[in-house]
mmCIF file of C-alpha atoms and ligand atoms in Angstrom:
data_model
loop_
_atom_site.group_PDB
_atom_site.id
_atom_site.type_symbol
_atom_site.label_atom_id
_atom_site.label_comp_id
_atom_site.label_asym_id
_atom_site.label_seq_id
_atom_site.Cartn_x
_atom_site.Cartn_y
_atom_site.Cartn_z
ATOM 1 C CA MET H 138 -7.002 16.406 -15.160
ATOM 2 C CA ARG H 139 -8.125 16.409 -11.568
ATOM 3 C CA GLU H 140 -8.875 19.336 -9.690
ATOM 4 C CA ARG H 141 -8.537 17.906 -6.354
ATOM 5 C CA ARG H 142 -4.784 17.430 -5.064
ATOM 6 C CA LEU H 143 -3.853 15.822 -2.598
ATOM 7 C CA ARG H 144 -2.970 17.526 0.793
ATOM 8 C CA ARG H 145 -0.225 16.217 2.441
ATOM 9 C CA ASP H 146 -1.010 17.509 6.188
ATOM 10 C CA ALA H 147 -4.026 15.469 6.423
ATOM 11 C CA ILE H 148 -2.846 11.755 5.092
ATOM 12 C CA PRO H 149 -5.348 8.853 6.602
ATOM 13 C CA ARG H 150 -2.756 7.059 9.262
ATOM 14 C CA HIS H 151 -3.957 4.091 9.289
ATOM 15 C CA VAL H 152 -5.676 2.269 5.174
ATOM 16 C CA ALA H 153 -7.169 -1.186 5.705
ATOM 17 C CA VAL H 154 -7.413 -2.488 1.922
ATOM 18 C CA ILE H 155 -10.619 -5.506 0.500
ATOM 19 C CA MET H 156 -7.819 -6.682 -1.501
ATOM 20 C CA ASP H 157 -10.514 -7.935 -4.141
ATOM 21 C CA GLY H 158 -11.158 -9.187 -8.176
ATOM 22 C CA ASN H 159 -8.062 -11.181 -8.630
ATOM 23 C CA GLY H 160 -9.960 -13.963 -10.517
ATOM 24 C CA ARG H 161 -12.269 -11.475 -12.820
ATOM 25 C CA TRP H 162 -9.788 -9.507 -13.404
ATOM 26 C CA ALA H 163 -7.871 -12.958 -14.724
ATOM 27 C CA GLN H 164 -11.103 -14.596 -16.382
ATOM 28 C CA ALA H 165 -11.566 -11.497 -18.503
ATOM 29 C CA ARG H 166 -8.183 -12.367 -20.258
ATOM 30 C CA GLY H 167 -8.950 -15.949 -20.745
ATOM 31 C CA LEU H 168 -6.710 -16.297 -17.674
ATOM 32 C CA SER H 169 -6.667 -18.861 -14.511
ATOM 33 C CA ARG H 170 -7.692 -17.241 -11.354
ATOM 34 C CA ALA H 171 -4.310 -18.630 -9.756
ATOM 35 C CA GLU H 172 -2.676 -15.812 -12.974
ATOM 36 C CA GLY H 173 -4.958 -13.412 -11.409
ATOM 37 C CA HIS H 174 -3.699 -13.592 -7.621
ATOM 38 C CA HIS H 175 0.018 -13.896 -9.134
ATOM 39 C CA ALA H 176 -0.549 -9.973 -11.117
ATOM 40 C CA GLY H 177 -2.493 -9.229 -7.923
ATOM 41 C CA LEU H 178 0.315 -9.856 -6.016
ATOM 42 C CA GLU H 179 2.582 -6.725 -7.785
ATOM 43 C CA SER H 180 -0.239 -4.686 -6.704
ATOM 44 C CA VAL H 181 0.819 -5.681 -3.452
ATOM 45 C CA ARG H 182 3.953 -4.400 -3.798
ATOM 46 C CA ALA H 183 3.660 -1.528 -5.994
ATOM 47 C CA VAL H 184 0.702 -0.529 -3.334
ATOM 48 C CA VAL H 185 3.241 -0.585 -0.601
ATOM 49 C CA ARG H 186 5.420 1.203 -1.739
ATOM 50 C CA SER H 187 3.131 4.166 -2.862
ATOM 51 C CA ALA H 188 1.541 3.768 0.605
ATOM 52 C CA HIS H 189 5.400 4.156 2.365
ATOM 53 C CA GLU H 190 5.723 6.908 0.009
ATOM 54 C CA LEU H 191 2.427 9.026 0.906
ATOM 55 C CA GLY H 192 3.206 8.709 4.448
ATOM 56 C CA ILE H 193 0.125 6.463 4.858
ATOM 57 C CA ARG H 194 1.936 4.893 8.702
ATOM 58 C CA ILE H 195 -0.825 1.702 8.376
ATOM 59 C CA LEU H 196 -1.625 0.603 6.122
ATOM 60 C CA THR H 197 -4.060 -3.111 6.221
ATOM 61 C CA LEU H 198 -3.941 -5.752 3.351
ATOM 62 C CA TYR H 199 -6.689 -8.060 3.859
ATOM 63 C CA ALA H 200 -5.359 -10.872 1.350
ATOM 64 C CA PHE H 201 -7.146 -14.412 3.103
ATOM 65 C CA SER H 202 -10.110 -14.052 4.353
ATOM 66 C CA SER H 203 -11.898 -17.464 6.802
ATOM 67 C CA GLU H 204 -13.912 -17.842 4.010
ATOM 68 C CA ASN H 205 -11.621 -18.642 1.415
ATOM 69 C CA TRP H 206 -10.160 -21.384 2.918
ATOM 70 C CA SER H 207 -13.795 -23.139 1.328
ATOM 71 C CA ARG H 208 -12.361 -22.407 -2.200
ATOM 72 C CA PRO H 209 -10.810 -25.570 -4.793
ATOM 73 C CA LYS H 210 -8.077 -26.629 -3.097
ATOM 74 C CA ALA H 211 -5.194 -25.417 -6.042
ATOM 75 C CA GLU H 212 -6.163 -21.683 -5.771
ATOM 76 C CA VAL H 213 -5.929 -21.581 -2.294
ATOM 77 C CA ASP H 214 -1.757 -23.497 -2.382
ATOM 78 C CA ALA H 215 -2.057 -20.913 -5.019
ATOM 79 C CA VAL H 216 -2.486 -17.746 -2.657
ATOM 80 C CA MET H 217 -0.534 -20.226 0.250
ATOM 81 C CA ASP H 218 2.499 -20.636 -2.365
ATOM 82 C CA LEU H 219 1.637 -16.019 -4.310
ATOM 83 C CA LEU H 220 2.305 -15.306 -0.053
ATOM 84 C CA ASP H 221 5.669 -17.292 0.524
ATOM 85 C CA ARG H 222 7.013 -15.672 -3.042
ATOM 86 C CA TYR H 223 6.422 -11.981 -1.677
ATOM 87 C CA ILE H 224 8.362 -12.759 1.652
ATOM 88 C CA ASP H 225 11.289 -14.669 -0.295
ATOM 89 C CA GLU H 226 11.562 -11.508 -2.374
ATOM 90 C CA GLU H 227 9.923 -8.622 -1.093
ATOM 91 C CA VAL H 228 11.019 -8.630 2.768
ATOM 92 C CA ASP H 229 14.344 -7.567 2.242
ATOM 93 C CA GLU H 230 13.085 -4.117 0.585
ATOM 94 C CA VAL H 231 10.146 -3.915 3.318
ATOM 95 C CA HIS H 232 12.880 -4.117 5.839
ATOM 96 C CA ARG H 233 15.122 -1.369 4.028
ATOM 97 C CA ASN H 234 12.235 0.813 4.011
ATOM 98 C CA GLY H 235 11.841 0.438 7.979
ATOM 99 C CA ILE H 236 8.379 -1.124 7.483
ATOM 100 C CA GLN H 237 7.197 -3.284 10.033
ATOM 101 C CA ILE H 238 5.777 -6.714 8.529
ATOM 102 C CA ARG H 239 2.510 -7.796 11.529
ATOM 103 C CA THR H 240 -0.187 -10.320 11.006
ATOM 104 C CA MET H 241 -3.608 -10.878 12.341
ATOM 105 C CA GLY H 242 -5.809 -14.250 11.773
ATOM 106 C CA GLN H 243 -5.713 -17.709 12.399
ATOM 107 C CA LEU H 244 -2.207 -18.559 11.872
ATOM 108 C CA ALA H 245 -2.636 -22.293 13.523
ATOM 109 C CA ASP H 246 -4.441 -22.784 9.657
ATOM 110 C CA VAL H 247 -2.239 -21.477 7.775
ATOM 111 C CA PRO H 248 0.515 -24.542 6.236
ATOM 112 C CA ARG H 249 3.563 -24.619 8.061
ATOM 113 C CA ARG H 250 6.447 -22.917 5.880
ATOM 114 C CA THR H 251 3.716 -20.237 4.867
ATOM 115 C CA ARG H 252 3.839 -20.006 9.178
ATOM 116 C CA GLN H 253 7.021 -20.019 9.397
ATOM 117 C CA LYS H 254 8.284 -17.550 7.160
ATOM 118 C CA LEU H 255 5.830 -14.917 8.110
ATOM 119 C CA ASP H 256 7.244 -15.871 11.651
ATOM 120 C CA GLU H 257 10.493 -14.713 10.165
ATOM 121 C CA ALA H 258 9.230 -11.587 8.696
ATOM 122 C CA VAL H 259 7.498 -10.585 11.519
ATOM 123 C CA ALA H 260 10.337 -11.411 14.210
ATOM 124 C CA ARG H 261 12.766 -9.204 11.046
ATOM 125 C CA THR H 262 11.303 -6.455 11.253
ATOM 126 C CA ALA H 263 10.085 -5.986 14.683
ATOM 127 C CA GLY H 264 12.679 -2.872 15.217
ATOM 128 C CA ASN H 265 10.637 -0.632 12.094
ATOM 129 C CA ASP H 266 9.163 2.345 12.957
ATOM 130 C CA GLN H 267 8.350 3.564 8.902
ATOM 131 C CA MET H 268 5.357 2.341 8.388
ATOM 132 C CA VAL H 269 3.479 -1.140 9.982
ATOM 133 C CA LEU H 270 2.106 -3.520 7.244
ATOM 134 C CA CYS H 271 -0.468 -5.841 8.326
ATOM 135 C CA PHE H 272 -1.613 -8.891 6.482
ATOM 136 C CA ALA H 273 -4.943 -10.272 7.871
ATOM 137 C CA PHE H 274 -4.889 -13.770 6.573
ATOM 138 C CA SER H 275 -6.675 -16.499 7.527
ATOM 139 C CA TYR H 276 -8.770 -13.698 9.353
ATOM 140 C CA GLY H 277 -12.198 -13.663 10.586
ATOM 141 C CA ALA H 278 -13.072 -10.453 11.504
ATOM 142 C CA ARG H 279 -16.604 -12.409 13.274
ATOM 143 C CA GLN H 280 -13.639 -14.735 14.744
ATOM 144 C CA GLU H 281 -11.732 -11.820 16.250
ATOM 145 C CA ILE H 282 -14.339 -10.587 18.404
ATOM 146 C CA VAL H 283 -15.789 -14.647 19.932
ATOM 147 C CA ASP H 284 -11.874 -15.091 20.932
ATOM 148 C CA ALA H 285 -11.800 -11.575 22.474
ATOM 149 C CA ALA H 286 -14.607 -12.311 23.937
ATOM 150 C CA ARG H 287 -13.291 -15.898 25.379
ATOM 151 C CA GLU H 288 -10.640 -14.607 26.321
ATOM 152 C CA LEU H 289 -12.578 -11.585 28.295
ATOM 153 C CA ALA H 290 -14.342 -14.355 30.104
ATOM 154 C CA GLN H 291 -11.741 -16.792 30.592
ATOM 155 C CA GLN H 292 -10.889 -14.365 33.119
ATOM 156 C CA VAL H 293 -14.126 -13.133 34.246
ATOM 157 C CA GLU H 294 -14.584 -17.583 35.568
ATOM 158 C CA GLU H 295 -10.481 -17.147 36.767
ATOM 159 C CA GLY H 296 -11.958 -13.899 38.900
ATOM 160 C CA LYS H 297 -9.452 -11.602 37.644
ATOM 161 C CA LEU H 298 -12.287 -9.420 36.199
ATOM 162 C CA ARG H 299 -16.027 -8.036 36.700
ATOM 163 C CA ALA H 300 -18.834 -9.176 34.238
ATOM 164 C CA SER H 301 -19.634 -4.853 34.797
ATOM 165 C CA ASP H 302 -15.782 -3.549 33.807
ATOM 166 C CA ILE H 303 -15.776 -5.287 30.380
ATOM 167 C CA ASP H 304 -16.255 -2.159 28.110
ATOM 168 C CA GLU H 305 -15.368 -0.762 24.486
ATOM 169 C CA LYS H 306 -12.111 -0.099 25.267
ATOM 170 C CA LEU H 307 -11.328 -3.622 27.313
ATOM 171 C CA VAL H 308 -12.917 -5.220 24.192
ATOM 172 C CA SER H 309 -10.291 -3.186 21.873
ATOM 173 C CA ALA H 310 -7.553 -4.334 24.058
ATOM 174 C CA HIS H 311 -8.415 -7.909 23.029
ATOM 175 C CA LEU H 312 -8.267 -7.591 19.780
ATOM 176 C CA TYR H 313 -5.673 -9.538 17.493
ATOM 177 C CA GLN H 314 -3.173 -6.387 16.880
ATOM 178 C CA PRO H 315 -4.525 -3.995 19.803
ATOM 179 C CA ASP H 316 -2.095 -1.168 19.355
ATOM 180 C CA LEU H 317 -3.355 -0.352 16.075
ATOM 181 C CA PRO H 318 -5.862 2.418 15.792
ATOM 182 C CA ASP H 319 -8.854 1.640 13.547
ATOM 183 C CA PRO H 320 -8.621 2.556 10.297
ATOM 184 C CA ASP H 321 -9.677 5.679 8.676
ATOM 185 C CA LEU H 322 -9.911 4.798 5.385
ATOM 186 C CA LEU H 323 -11.158 1.283 4.192
ATOM 187 C CA ILE H 324 -11.532 0.671 0.504
ATOM 188 C CA ARG H 325 -12.256 -1.960 -1.453
ATOM 189 C CA THR H 326 -11.160 -2.327 -5.319
ATOM 190 C CA GLY H 327 -13.261 -4.998 -7.419
ATOM 191 C CA ALA H 328 -17.289 -2.888 -7.758
ATOM 192 C CA GLU H 329 -18.220 -4.771 -4.620
ATOM 193 C CA THR H 330 -20.194 -3.295 -1.916
ATOM 194 C CA ARG H 331 -19.417 -5.261 1.025
ATOM 195 C CA VAL H 332 -16.764 -5.398 4.187
ATOM 196 C CA SER H 333 -17.156 -9.470 4.155
ATOM 197 C CA ASN H 334 -15.986 -10.189 7.480
ATOM 198 C CA PHE H 335 -12.978 -7.718 6.912
ATOM 199 C CA LEU H 336 -12.744 -5.749 10.907
ATOM 200 C CA LEU H 337 -16.085 -5.255 11.629
ATOM 201 C CA TRP H 338 -15.010 -3.922 15.185
ATOM 202 C CA GLN H 339 -12.686 -1.550 14.276
ATOM 203 C CA ILE H 340 -14.611 0.249 11.400
ATOM 204 C CA ALA H 341 -17.347 1.766 13.263
ATOM 205 C CA TYR H 342 -16.318 5.270 12.121
ATOM 206 C CA SER H 343 -14.125 4.656 8.790
ATOM 207 C CA GLU H 344 -14.633 6.228 5.968
ATOM 208 C CA LEU H 345 -15.154 3.752 3.329
ATOM 209 C CA HIS H 346 -14.106 4.032 -0.328
ATOM 210 C CA PHE H 347 -15.526 1.266 -2.867
ATOM 211 C CA CYS H 348 -13.634 1.261 -6.453
ATOM 212 C CA ASP H 349 -14.730 -0.687 -9.467
ATOM 213 C CA VAL H 350 -11.457 -1.583 -10.382
ATOM 214 C CA MET H 351 -9.845 -4.499 -10.124
ATOM 215 C CA TRP H 352 -7.436 -5.646 -7.388
ATOM 216 C CA PRO H 353 -4.705 -5.813 -10.086
ATOM 217 C CA ALA H 354 -5.015 -3.626 -11.958
ATOM 218 C CA PHE H 355 -5.139 -0.937 -8.860
ATOM 219 C CA ARG H 356 -2.107 0.853 -8.853
ATOM 220 C CA LYS H 357 -0.637 4.723 -6.669
ATOM 221 C CA GLU H 358 -2.976 6.392 -8.402
ATOM 222 C CA ASP H 359 -6.082 4.199 -7.367
ATOM 223 C CA LEU H 360 -4.268 4.897 -4.385
ATOM 224 C CA VAL H 361 -4.666 8.603 -4.057
ATOM 225 C CA ASN H 362 -7.729 8.602 -6.247
ATOM 226 C CA ALA H 363 -8.932 7.230 -2.602
ATOM 227 C CA ILE H 364 -7.109 9.237 -0.465
ATOM 228 C CA LEU H 365 -8.101 12.373 -2.401
ATOM 229 C CA ASP H 366 -12.592 11.161 -1.589
ATOM 230 C CA TYR H 367 -11.369 10.280 1.688
ATOM 231 C CA GLN H 368 -9.954 13.899 1.842
ATOM 232 C CA ALA H 369 -13.475 15.676 1.144
ATOM 233 C CA ARG H 370 -15.557 14.187 3.467
ATOM 234 C CA GLU H 371 -16.288 15.476 6.939
ATOM 235 C CA ARG H 372 -16.027 12.799 9.980
ATOM 236 C CA ARG H 373 -18.361 13.903 12.357
ATOM 237 C CA PHE H 374 -18.239 11.198 15.028
ATOM 238 C CA GLY H 375 -22.088 11.436 16.034
ATOM 239 C CA LEU H 376 -21.327 15.273 16.417
ATOM 240 C CA THR H 377 -23.300 18.382 13.993
ATOM 241 C CA SER H 378 -21.148 19.927 10.855
ATOM 242 C CA ALA H 379 -21.371 22.971 13.425
ATOM 243 C CA GLN H 380 -19.385 21.106 16.096
ATOM 244 C CA VAL H 381 -16.911 19.712 14.330
ATOM 245 C CA ARG H 382 -16.154 22.904 12.232
ATOM 246 C CA SER H 383 -15.639 25.292 15.579
ATOM 247 C CA GLY H 384 -13.956 21.885 16.975
ATOM 248 C CA CYS H 385 -16.005 21.652 20.391
ATOM 249 C CA PRO H 386 -18.355 19.558 20.836
ATOM 250 C CA GLU H 387 -20.041 22.496 23.074
ATOM 251 C CA ASP H 388 -20.183 24.921 20.684
ATOM 252 C CA ALA H 389 -23.545 22.932 19.040
HETATM 253 C C1 IPE F 244 -9.706 -11.243 -3.885
HETATM 254 O O1 IPE F 244 -9.430 -11.786 -5.270
HETATM 255 C C2 IPE F 244 -8.525 -12.478 -3.465
HETATM 256 C C3 IPE F 244 -9.118 -13.410 -2.669
HETATM 257 C C4 IPE F 244 -9.542 -13.644 -2.305
HETATM 258 C C5 IPE F 244 -7.289 -14.258 -2.056
HETATM 259 P P1 IPE F 244 -10.819 -13.275 -5.111
HETATM 260 O O2 IPE F 244 -10.430 -13.952 -6.148
HETATM 261 O O3 IPE F 244 -12.522 -12.695 -4.491
HETATM 262 O O4 IPE F 244 -11.489 -12.509 -7.451
HETATM 263 P P2 IPE F 244 -12.797 -12.421 -7.645
HETATM 264 O O5 IPE F 244 -13.752 -12.034 -6.481
HETATM 265 O O6 IPE F 244 -13.443 -13.861 -7.616
HETATM 266 O O7 IPE F 244 -12.614 -11.511 -8.842
HETATM 267 C C1 IPE F 245 -12.877 -10.816 0.185
HETATM 268 O O1 IPE F 245 -13.007 -10.606 -0.754
HETATM 269 C C2 IPE F 245 -11.620 -11.129 1.303
HETATM 270 C C3 IPE F 245 -9.958 -10.816 0.482
HETATM 271 C C4 IPE F 245 -10.157 -10.216 -0.274
HETATM 272 C C5 IPE F 245 -9.074 -11.600 1.130
HETATM 273 P P1 IPE F 245 -13.911 -11.968 -1.423
HETATM 274 O O2 IPE F 245 -13.652 -12.114 -2.685
HETATM 275 O O3 IPE F 245 -13.421 -13.344 -0.559
HETATM 276 O O4 IPE F 245 -15.260 -11.748 -0.461
HETATM 277 P P2 IPE F 245 -16.767 -11.839 -1.137
HETATM 278 O O5 IPE F 245 -17.121 -13.476 -1.790
HETATM 279 O O6 IPE F 245 -16.953 -11.043 -2.587
HETATM 280 O O7 IPE F 245 -17.640 -11.425 0.286
HETATM 281 MG MG1 MG F 246 -13.850 -11.657 -4.637
#
């Protein structure tokens, strides 16, 4: 029996997930990697529903990295098909639940049909305000930072900005989803303890939760466990524990 109980008043606002382990889950069952991705789609459906029920405000899912383009073409095609399928089958329900879909990544590299579906889903759900569901697709955090640096350099070149005006806030404002707050909790499934080029800037002070469950087996209970782990942490942001507890940095 689990002793800790979920505190509804301390649900992380923004949860980001590295959905890893589809291939290993499939191989352990004698299935193809594509079948593993297919099974992983069920987890996406389940976790989006669960996140909404739990009151998570922003859910960012790492679905395909810049580096994943180097996988065998058949596997890449299978992932693109699944994204198409997710949009075709889920957007009605997502929309009914007031969820806003967003994307982050180099979508110019994504096949046109998939890109159009994504764009339509984003446009259709743009007015929703119950939850943000952001798909990091063809996404790489280093590229995101490079893109921000280029935009800022361009403004300096055009004389619209001085180099000395560039600060953390301005860099944040040039990332792919500048209005989203940083993740409070980053979950990685699939028993690996690395971040694989995901949200490098934004996770500076996120709590990290690594779990051994392969993504296709991940369900609400595992999400709840991650949140319980999060709720047991003390987020200090560089302060001392005494400062955090008193709620006042001067009280050190
Ligand atoms: C994550 O599962 C999904 C994608 C990267 C598209 P993997 O496909 O990386 O599964 P493993 O890590 O090989 O088991
Ligand atoms: C990270 O998983 C990317 C996604 C889950 C989309 P990978 O399987 O690509 O990461 P590595 O290669 O194990 O670092
Ligand atoms: Mg993997």
